[in-house]
mmCIF file of C-alpha atoms and ligand atoms in Angstrom:
data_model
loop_
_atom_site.group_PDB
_atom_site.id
_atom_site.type_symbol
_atom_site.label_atom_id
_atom_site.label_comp_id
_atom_site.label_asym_id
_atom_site.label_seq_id
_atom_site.Cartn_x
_atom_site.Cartn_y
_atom_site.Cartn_z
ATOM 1 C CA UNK A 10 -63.084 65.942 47.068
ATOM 2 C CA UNK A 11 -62.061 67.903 43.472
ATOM 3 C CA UNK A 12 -63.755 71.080 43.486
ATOM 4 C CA UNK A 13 -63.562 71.310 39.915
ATOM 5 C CA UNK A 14 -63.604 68.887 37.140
ATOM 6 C CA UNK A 15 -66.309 65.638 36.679
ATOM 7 C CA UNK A 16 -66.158 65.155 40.540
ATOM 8 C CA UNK A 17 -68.374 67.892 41.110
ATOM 9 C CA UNK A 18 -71.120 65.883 39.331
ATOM 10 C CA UNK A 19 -69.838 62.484 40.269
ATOM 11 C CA UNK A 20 -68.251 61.011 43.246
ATOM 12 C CA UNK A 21 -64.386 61.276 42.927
ATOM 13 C CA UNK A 22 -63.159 58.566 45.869
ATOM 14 C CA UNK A 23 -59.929 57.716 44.914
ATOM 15 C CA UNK A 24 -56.436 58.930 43.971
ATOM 16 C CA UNK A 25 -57.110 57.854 40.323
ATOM 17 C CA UNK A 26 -60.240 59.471 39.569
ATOM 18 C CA UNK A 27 -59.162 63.276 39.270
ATOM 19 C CA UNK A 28 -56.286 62.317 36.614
ATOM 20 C CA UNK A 29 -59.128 59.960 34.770
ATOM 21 C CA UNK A 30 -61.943 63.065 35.037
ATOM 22 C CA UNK A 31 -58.805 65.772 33.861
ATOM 23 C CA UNK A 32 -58.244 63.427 30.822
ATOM 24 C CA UNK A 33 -62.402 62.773 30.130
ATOM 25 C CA UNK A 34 -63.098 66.783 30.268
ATOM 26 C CA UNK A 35 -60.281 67.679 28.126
ATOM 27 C CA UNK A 36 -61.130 65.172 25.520
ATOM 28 C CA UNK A 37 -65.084 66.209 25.742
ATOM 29 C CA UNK A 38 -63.831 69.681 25.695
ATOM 30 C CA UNK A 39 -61.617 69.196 22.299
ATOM 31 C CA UNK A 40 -64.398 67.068 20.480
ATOM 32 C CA UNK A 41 -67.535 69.341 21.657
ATOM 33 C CA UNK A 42 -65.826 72.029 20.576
ATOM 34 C CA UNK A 43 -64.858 70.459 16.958
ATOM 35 C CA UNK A 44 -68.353 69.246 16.739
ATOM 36 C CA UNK A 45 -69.531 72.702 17.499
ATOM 37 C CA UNK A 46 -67.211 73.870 14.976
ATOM 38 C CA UNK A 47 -68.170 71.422 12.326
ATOM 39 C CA UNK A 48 -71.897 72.106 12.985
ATOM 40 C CA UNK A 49 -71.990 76.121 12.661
ATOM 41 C CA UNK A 50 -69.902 75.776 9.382
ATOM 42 C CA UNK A 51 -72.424 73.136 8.221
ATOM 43 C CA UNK A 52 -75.275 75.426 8.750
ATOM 44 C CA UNK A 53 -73.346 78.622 7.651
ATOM 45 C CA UNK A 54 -72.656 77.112 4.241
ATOM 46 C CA UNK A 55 -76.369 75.518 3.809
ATOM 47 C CA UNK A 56 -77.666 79.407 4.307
ATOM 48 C CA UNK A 57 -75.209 80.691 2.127
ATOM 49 C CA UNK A 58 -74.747 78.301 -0.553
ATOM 50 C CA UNK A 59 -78.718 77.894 -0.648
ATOM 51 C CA UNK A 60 -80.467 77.546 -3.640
ATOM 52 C CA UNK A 61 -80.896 80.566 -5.699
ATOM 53 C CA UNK A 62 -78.617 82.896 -3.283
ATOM 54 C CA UNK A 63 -76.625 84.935 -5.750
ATOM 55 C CA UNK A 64 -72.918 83.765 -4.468
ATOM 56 C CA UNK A 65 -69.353 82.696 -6.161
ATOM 57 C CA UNK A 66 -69.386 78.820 -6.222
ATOM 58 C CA UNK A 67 -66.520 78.205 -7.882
ATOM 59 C CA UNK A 68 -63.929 75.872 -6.642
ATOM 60 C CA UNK A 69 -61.640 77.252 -4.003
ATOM 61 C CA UNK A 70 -58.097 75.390 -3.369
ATOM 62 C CA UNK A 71 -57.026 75.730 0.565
ATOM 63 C CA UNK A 72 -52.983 76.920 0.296
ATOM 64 C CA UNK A 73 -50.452 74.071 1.062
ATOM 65 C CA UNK A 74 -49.007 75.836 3.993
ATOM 66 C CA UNK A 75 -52.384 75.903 5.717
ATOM 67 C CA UNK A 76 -53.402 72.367 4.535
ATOM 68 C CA UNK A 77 -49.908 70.976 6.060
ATOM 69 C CA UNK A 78 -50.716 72.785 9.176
ATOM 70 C CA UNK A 79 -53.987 71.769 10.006
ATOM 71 C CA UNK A 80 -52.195 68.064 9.582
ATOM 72 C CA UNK A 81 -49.263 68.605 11.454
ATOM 73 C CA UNK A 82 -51.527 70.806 14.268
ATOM 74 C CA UNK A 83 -54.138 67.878 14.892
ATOM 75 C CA UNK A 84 -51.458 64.964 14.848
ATOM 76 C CA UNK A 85 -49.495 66.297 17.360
ATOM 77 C CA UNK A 86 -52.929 67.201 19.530
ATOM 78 C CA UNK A 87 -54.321 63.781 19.195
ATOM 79 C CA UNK A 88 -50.298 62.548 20.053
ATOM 80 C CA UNK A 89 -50.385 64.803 23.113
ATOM 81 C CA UNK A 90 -53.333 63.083 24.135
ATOM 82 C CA UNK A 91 -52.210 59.772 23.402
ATOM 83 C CA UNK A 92 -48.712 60.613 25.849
ATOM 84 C CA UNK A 93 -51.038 61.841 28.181
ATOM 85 C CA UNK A 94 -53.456 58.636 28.520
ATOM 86 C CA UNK A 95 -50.730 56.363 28.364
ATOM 87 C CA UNK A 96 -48.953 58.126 31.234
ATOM 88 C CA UNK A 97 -52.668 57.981 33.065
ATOM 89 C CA UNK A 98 -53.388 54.396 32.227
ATOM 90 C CA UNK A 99 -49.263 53.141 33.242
ATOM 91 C CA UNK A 100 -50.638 55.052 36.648
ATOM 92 C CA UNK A 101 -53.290 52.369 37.318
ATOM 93 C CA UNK A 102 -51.131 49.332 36.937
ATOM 94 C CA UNK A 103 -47.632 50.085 38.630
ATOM 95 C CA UNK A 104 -48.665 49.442 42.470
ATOM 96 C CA UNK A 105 -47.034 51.186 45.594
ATOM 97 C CA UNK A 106 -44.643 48.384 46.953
ATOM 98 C CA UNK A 107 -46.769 48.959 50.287
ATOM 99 C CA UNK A 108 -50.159 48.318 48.854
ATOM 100 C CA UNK A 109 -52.213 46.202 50.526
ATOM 101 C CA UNK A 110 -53.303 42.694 48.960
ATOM 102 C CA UNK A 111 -56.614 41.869 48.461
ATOM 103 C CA UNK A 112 -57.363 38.533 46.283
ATOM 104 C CA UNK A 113 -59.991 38.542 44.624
ATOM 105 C CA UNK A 114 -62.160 35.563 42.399
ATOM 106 C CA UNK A 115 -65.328 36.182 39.949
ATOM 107 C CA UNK A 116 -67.462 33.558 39.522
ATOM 108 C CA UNK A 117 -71.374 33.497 38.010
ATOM 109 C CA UNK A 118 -72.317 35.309 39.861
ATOM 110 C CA UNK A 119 -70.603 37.043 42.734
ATOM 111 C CA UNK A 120 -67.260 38.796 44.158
ATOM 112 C CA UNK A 121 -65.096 36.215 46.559
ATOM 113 C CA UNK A 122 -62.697 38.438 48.052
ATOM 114 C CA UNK A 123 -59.893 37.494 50.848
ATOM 115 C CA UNK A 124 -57.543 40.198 52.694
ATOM 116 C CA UNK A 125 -54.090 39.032 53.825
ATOM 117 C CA UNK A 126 -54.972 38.398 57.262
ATOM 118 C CA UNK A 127 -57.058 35.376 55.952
ATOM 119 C CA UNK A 128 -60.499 37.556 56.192
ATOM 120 C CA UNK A 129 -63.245 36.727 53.103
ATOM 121 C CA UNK A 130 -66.340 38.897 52.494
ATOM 122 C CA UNK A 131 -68.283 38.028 49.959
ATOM 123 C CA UNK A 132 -69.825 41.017 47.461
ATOM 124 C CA UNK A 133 -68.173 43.866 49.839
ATOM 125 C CA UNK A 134 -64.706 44.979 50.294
ATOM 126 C CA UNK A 135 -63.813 47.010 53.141
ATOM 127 C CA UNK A 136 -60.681 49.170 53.230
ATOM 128 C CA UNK A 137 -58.900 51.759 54.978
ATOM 129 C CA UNK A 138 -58.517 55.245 54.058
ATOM 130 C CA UNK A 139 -55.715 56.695 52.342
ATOM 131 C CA UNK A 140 -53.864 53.694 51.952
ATOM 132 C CA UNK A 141 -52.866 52.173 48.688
ATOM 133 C CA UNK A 142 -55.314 48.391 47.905
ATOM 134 C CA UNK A 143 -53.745 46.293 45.685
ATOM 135 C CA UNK A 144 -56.312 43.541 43.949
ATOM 136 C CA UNK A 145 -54.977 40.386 42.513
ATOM 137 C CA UNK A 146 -58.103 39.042 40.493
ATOM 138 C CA UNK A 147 -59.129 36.067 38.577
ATOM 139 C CA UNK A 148 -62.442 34.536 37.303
ATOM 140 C CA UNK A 149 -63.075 30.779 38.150
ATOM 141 C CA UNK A 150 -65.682 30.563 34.898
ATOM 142 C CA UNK A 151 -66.563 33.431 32.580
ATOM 143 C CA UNK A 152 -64.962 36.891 32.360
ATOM 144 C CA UNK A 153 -65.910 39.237 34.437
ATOM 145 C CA UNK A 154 -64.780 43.197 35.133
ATOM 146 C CA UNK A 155 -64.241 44.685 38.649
ATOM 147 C CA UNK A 156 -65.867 48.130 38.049
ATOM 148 C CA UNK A 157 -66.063 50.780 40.826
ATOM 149 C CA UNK A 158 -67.583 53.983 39.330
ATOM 150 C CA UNK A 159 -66.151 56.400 42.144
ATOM 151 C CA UNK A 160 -62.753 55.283 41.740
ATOM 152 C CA UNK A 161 -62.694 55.676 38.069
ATOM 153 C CA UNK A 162 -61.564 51.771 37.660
ATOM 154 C CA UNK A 163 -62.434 49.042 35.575
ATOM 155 C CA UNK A 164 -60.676 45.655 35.119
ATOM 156 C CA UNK A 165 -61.708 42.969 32.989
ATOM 157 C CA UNK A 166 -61.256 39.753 35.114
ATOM 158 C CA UNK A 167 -60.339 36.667 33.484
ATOM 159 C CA UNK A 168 -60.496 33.028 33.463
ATOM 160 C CA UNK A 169 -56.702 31.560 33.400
ATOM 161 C CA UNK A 170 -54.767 34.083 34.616
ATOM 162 C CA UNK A 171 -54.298 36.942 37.297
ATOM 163 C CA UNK A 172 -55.447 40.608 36.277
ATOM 164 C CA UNK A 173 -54.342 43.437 38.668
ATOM 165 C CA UNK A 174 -55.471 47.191 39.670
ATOM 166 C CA UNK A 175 -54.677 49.250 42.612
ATOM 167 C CA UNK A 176 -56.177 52.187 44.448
ATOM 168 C CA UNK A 177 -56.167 54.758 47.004
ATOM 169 C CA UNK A 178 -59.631 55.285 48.373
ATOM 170 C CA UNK A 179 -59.751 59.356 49.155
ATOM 171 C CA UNK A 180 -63.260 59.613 50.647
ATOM 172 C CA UNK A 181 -65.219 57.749 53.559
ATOM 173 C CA UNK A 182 -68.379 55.694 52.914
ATOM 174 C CA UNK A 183 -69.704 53.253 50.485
ATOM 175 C CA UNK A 184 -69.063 52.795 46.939
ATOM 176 C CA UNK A 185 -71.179 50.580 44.017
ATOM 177 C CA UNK A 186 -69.095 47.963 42.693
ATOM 178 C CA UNK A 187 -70.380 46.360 39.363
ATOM 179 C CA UNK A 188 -69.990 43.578 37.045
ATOM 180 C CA UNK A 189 -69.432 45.493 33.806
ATOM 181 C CA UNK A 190 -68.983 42.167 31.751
ATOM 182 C CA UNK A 191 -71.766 40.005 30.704
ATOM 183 C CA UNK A 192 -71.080 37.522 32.071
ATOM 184 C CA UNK A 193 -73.983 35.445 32.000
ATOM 185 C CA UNK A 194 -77.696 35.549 33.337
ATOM 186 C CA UNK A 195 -77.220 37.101 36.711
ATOM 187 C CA UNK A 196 -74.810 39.642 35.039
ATOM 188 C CA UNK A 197 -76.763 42.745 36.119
ATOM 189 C CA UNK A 198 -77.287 40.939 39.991
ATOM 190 C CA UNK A 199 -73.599 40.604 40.597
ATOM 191 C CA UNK A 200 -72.828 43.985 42.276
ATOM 192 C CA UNK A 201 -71.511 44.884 45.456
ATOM 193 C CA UNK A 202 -70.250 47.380 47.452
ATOM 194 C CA UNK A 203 -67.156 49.132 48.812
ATOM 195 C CA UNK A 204 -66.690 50.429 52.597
ATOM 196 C CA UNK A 205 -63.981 52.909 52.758
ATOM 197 C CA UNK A 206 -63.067 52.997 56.289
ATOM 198 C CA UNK A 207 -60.922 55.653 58.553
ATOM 199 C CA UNK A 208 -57.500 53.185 59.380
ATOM 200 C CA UNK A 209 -58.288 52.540 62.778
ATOM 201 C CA UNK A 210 -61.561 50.787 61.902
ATOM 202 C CA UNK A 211 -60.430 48.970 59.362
ATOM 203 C CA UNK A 212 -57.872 47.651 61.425
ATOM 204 C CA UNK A 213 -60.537 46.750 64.348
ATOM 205 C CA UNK A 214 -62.956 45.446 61.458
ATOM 206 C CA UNK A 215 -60.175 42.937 60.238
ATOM 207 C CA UNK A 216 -59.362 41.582 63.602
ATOM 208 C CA UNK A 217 -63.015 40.873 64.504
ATOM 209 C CA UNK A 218 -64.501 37.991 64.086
ATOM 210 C CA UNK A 219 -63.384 34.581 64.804
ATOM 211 C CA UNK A 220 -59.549 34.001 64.576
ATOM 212 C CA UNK A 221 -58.510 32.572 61.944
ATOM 213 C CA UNK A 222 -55.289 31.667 59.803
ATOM 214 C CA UNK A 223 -53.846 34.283 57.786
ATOM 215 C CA UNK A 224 -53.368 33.726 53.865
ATOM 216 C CA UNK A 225 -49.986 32.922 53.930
ATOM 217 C CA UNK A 226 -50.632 30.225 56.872
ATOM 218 C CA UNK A 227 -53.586 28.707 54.726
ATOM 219 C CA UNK A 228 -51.337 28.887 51.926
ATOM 220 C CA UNK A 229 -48.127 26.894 54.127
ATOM 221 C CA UNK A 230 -50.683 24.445 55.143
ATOM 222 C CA UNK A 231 -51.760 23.642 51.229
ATOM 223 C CA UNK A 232 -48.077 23.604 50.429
ATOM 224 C CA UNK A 233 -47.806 20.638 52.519
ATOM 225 C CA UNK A 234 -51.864 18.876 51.809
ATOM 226 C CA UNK A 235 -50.787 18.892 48.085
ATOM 227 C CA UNK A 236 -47.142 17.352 48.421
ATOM 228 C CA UNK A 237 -45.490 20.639 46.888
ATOM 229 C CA UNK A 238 -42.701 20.701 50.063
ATOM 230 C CA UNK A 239 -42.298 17.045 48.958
ATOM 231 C CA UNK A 240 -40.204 18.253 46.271
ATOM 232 C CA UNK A 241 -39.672 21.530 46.983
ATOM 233 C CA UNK A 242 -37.516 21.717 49.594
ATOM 234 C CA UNK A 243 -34.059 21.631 50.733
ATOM 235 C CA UNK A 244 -34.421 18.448 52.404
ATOM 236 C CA UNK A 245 -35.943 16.839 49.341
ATOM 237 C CA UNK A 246 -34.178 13.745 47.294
ATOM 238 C CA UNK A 247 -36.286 15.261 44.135
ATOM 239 C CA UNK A 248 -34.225 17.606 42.343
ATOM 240 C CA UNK A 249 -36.713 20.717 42.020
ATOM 241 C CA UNK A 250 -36.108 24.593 42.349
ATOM 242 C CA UNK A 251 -36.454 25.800 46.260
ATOM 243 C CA UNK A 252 -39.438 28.511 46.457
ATOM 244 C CA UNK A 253 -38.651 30.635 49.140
ATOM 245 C CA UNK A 254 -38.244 34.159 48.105
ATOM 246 C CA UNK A 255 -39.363 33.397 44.429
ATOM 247 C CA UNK A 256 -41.955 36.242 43.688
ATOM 248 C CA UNK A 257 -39.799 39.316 42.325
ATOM 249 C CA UNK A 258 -36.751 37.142 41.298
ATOM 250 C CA UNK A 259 -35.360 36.880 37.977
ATOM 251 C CA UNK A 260 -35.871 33.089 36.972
ATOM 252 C CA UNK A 261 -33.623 31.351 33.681
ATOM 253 C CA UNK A 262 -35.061 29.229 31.906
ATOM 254 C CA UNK A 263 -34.546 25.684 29.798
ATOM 255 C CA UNK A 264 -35.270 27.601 26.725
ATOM 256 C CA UNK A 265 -32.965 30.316 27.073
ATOM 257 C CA UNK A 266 -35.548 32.678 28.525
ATOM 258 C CA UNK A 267 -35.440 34.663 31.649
ATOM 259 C CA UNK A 268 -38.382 36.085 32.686
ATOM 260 C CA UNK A 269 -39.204 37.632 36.529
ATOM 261 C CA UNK A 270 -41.073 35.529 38.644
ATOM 262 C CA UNK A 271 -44.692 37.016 39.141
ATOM 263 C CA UNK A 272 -48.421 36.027 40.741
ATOM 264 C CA UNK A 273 -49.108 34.323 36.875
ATOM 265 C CA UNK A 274 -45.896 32.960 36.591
ATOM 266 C CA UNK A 275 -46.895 30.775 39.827
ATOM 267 C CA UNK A 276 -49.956 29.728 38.690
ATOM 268 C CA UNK A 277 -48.399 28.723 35.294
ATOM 269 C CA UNK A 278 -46.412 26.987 37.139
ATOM 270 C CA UNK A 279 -48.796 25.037 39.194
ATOM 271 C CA UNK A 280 -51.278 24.260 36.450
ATOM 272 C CA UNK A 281 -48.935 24.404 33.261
ATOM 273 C CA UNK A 282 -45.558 23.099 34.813
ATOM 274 C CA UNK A 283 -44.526 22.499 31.197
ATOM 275 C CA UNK A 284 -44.791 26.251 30.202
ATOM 276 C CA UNK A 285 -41.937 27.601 31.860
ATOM 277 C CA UNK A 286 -39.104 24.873 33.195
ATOM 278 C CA UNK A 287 -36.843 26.269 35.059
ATOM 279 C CA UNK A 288 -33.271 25.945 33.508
ATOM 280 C CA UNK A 289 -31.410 22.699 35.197
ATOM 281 C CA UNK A 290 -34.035 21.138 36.445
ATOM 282 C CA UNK A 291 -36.008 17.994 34.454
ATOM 283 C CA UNK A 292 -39.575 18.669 33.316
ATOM 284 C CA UNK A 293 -41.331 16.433 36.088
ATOM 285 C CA UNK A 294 -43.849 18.049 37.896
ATOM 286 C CA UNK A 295 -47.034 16.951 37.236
ATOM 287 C CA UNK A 296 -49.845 19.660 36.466
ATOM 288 C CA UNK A 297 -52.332 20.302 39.132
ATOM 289 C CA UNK A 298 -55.097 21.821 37.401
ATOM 290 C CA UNK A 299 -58.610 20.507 38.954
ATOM 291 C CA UNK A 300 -56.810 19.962 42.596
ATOM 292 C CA UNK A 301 -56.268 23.664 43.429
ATOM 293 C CA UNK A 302 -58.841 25.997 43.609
ATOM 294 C CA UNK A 303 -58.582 29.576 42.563
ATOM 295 C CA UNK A 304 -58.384 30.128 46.359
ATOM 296 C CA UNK A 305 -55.818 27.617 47.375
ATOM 297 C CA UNK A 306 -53.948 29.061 44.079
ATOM 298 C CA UNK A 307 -53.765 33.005 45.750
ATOM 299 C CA UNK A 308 -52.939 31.078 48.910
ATOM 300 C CA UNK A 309 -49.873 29.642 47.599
ATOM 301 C CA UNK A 310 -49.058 32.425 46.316
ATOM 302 C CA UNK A 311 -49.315 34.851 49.523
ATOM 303 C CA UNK A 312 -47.318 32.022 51.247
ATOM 304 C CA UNK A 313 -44.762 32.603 48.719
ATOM 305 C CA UNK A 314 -44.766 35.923 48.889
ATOM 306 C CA UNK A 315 -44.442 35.907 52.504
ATOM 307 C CA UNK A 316 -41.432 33.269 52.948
ATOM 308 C CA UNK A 317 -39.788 36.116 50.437
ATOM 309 C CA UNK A 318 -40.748 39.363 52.840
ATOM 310 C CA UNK A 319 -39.557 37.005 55.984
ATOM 311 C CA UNK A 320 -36.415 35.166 55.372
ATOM 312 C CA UNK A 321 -35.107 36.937 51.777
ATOM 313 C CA UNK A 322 -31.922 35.888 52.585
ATOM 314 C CA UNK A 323 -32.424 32.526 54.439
ATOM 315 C CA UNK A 324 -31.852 30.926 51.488
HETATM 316 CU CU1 CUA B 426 -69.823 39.092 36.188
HETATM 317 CU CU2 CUA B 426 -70.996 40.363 34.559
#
């Protein structure tokens, strides 16, 4: 895709990879060339200060202006580049609104991953072209990290709590995905692969297959298996906050913090209830850690999501 930079060399697949090659190459540029510079004046001064050459060695004091300057010169170089990763790195983790969700759990040792529509694959991921992926990833033992070369990405994945990374995929074809944290004795097996596909395959590729429910469905049916709609909902003689619409709003709490309801703040919620009580309500619910699965967890979650894209305002 780039015609210049690492992406000649290396396969450049997504939107993030030429701002990540720009930022490598300049930074291999600046320290090869002060490595170069440090090695020619090492070997200039061990020729001329060798012994027996008939030179001044006398001790030479650099002027304060220049020794000031060099210090101001390199901090402000080595702040650019700081500006400039940060702005890269804030890049990677602020997701188009319209990115597509793709859930993903590590475990020893393979990638589970699940699309919206309720589709798993197991050790591949298959997306469309030239539209934004969001993955919402967690480990269900060690840690892990989602690594895909091509698209210049790597994510640690973690036990506990929800780790996210998005991408635009810019070329067709398939793409090495690796485990790039030991994780364990299969650690170099658990790899996988990519499949960028043009938007009308993907589409035909996701409806294949037998029919099944989407995420959000699976997710409304565990809401009712585990008793959650018991209490949370309008009809309910339990006194507990109403979920509908809950991702992206602003939630007050007991302690006098407000925080904005996210994909970890649900799963606190469902396995730490005690973390974050919700202010006027009693601290009742019981935890269910060890009766959800990191699947029915991201289910919950896309069901919550989607009672908040459907009704918003219903309630
Ligand atoms: Cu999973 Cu290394």
């Amino acid at each position: 895709m780039s015609s210049t930079g690492l992406g000649t060399f290396v396969h450049a697949a997504s939107t993030a990879a030429p701002a990540t090659d720009r930022l490598f190459l300049a930074l291999l540029a600046i320290c090869g060339t002060a490595a170069l510079a440090i090695t020619c004046t090492v070997l200039v001064f061990a020729i001329r200060y060798r012994r027996g050459a008939q030179v001044e060695r006398g001790q030479v004091t650099a002027p304060k202006a220049l020794e000031i300057g060099w210090t101001l010169a390199t901090l402000a170089i080595f702040l650019g580049f700081f500006a400039w990763g940060a702005h890269v790195f804030a890049g990677l983790y602020r997701e188009p609104a319209d990115a597509l969700p793709v859930y993903v759990v590590a475990k020893q040792w393979m990638w589970k991953l699940q699309h919206a529509s309720g589709k798993r694959e197991i050790n591949e991921l298959h997306v469309p072209l030239g539209r934004p992926v969001h993955l919402v990833m967690t480990s269900q033992d060690a840690i892990h990290s989602f690594f895909v070369p091509a698209f210049r990405l790597k994510q640690d994945v973690v036990p506990g709590r929800y780790t996210g990374l998005w991408f635009t995929a810019t070329q067709l074809g398939e793409f090495p995905l690796l485990c790039a944290e030991y994780c364990g004795s299969e650690h170099s097996r658990m790899l996988g692969r990519i499949v960028v596909m043009q938007p009308a395959a993907f589409a035909k590729w996701l409806a294949a297959g037998l029919e099944q429910p989407t995420l959000a469905q699976y997710g409304f049916a565990r809401f009712r298996q585990l008793g959650c709609s018991g209490c949370h909902s309008a009809a309910s003689t339990v006194h507990a906050p109403l979920l509908e619409g809950l991702i992206g709003r602003t939630v007050h709490l007991q302690d006098g913090r407000s925080l904005v309801a996210d994909d970890n703040y649900v799963r606190d919620s469902i396995l730490l209830p005690q973390k974050d009580v919700v202010a006027g309500f009693a601290p009742v619910m019981p935890s269910f850690a060890g009766q959800v699965s990191e699947e029915d967890i991201q289910a919950l979650i896309a069901y919550l999501r989607a009672t908040g894209a459907a009704g918003g305002g219903a309630r």
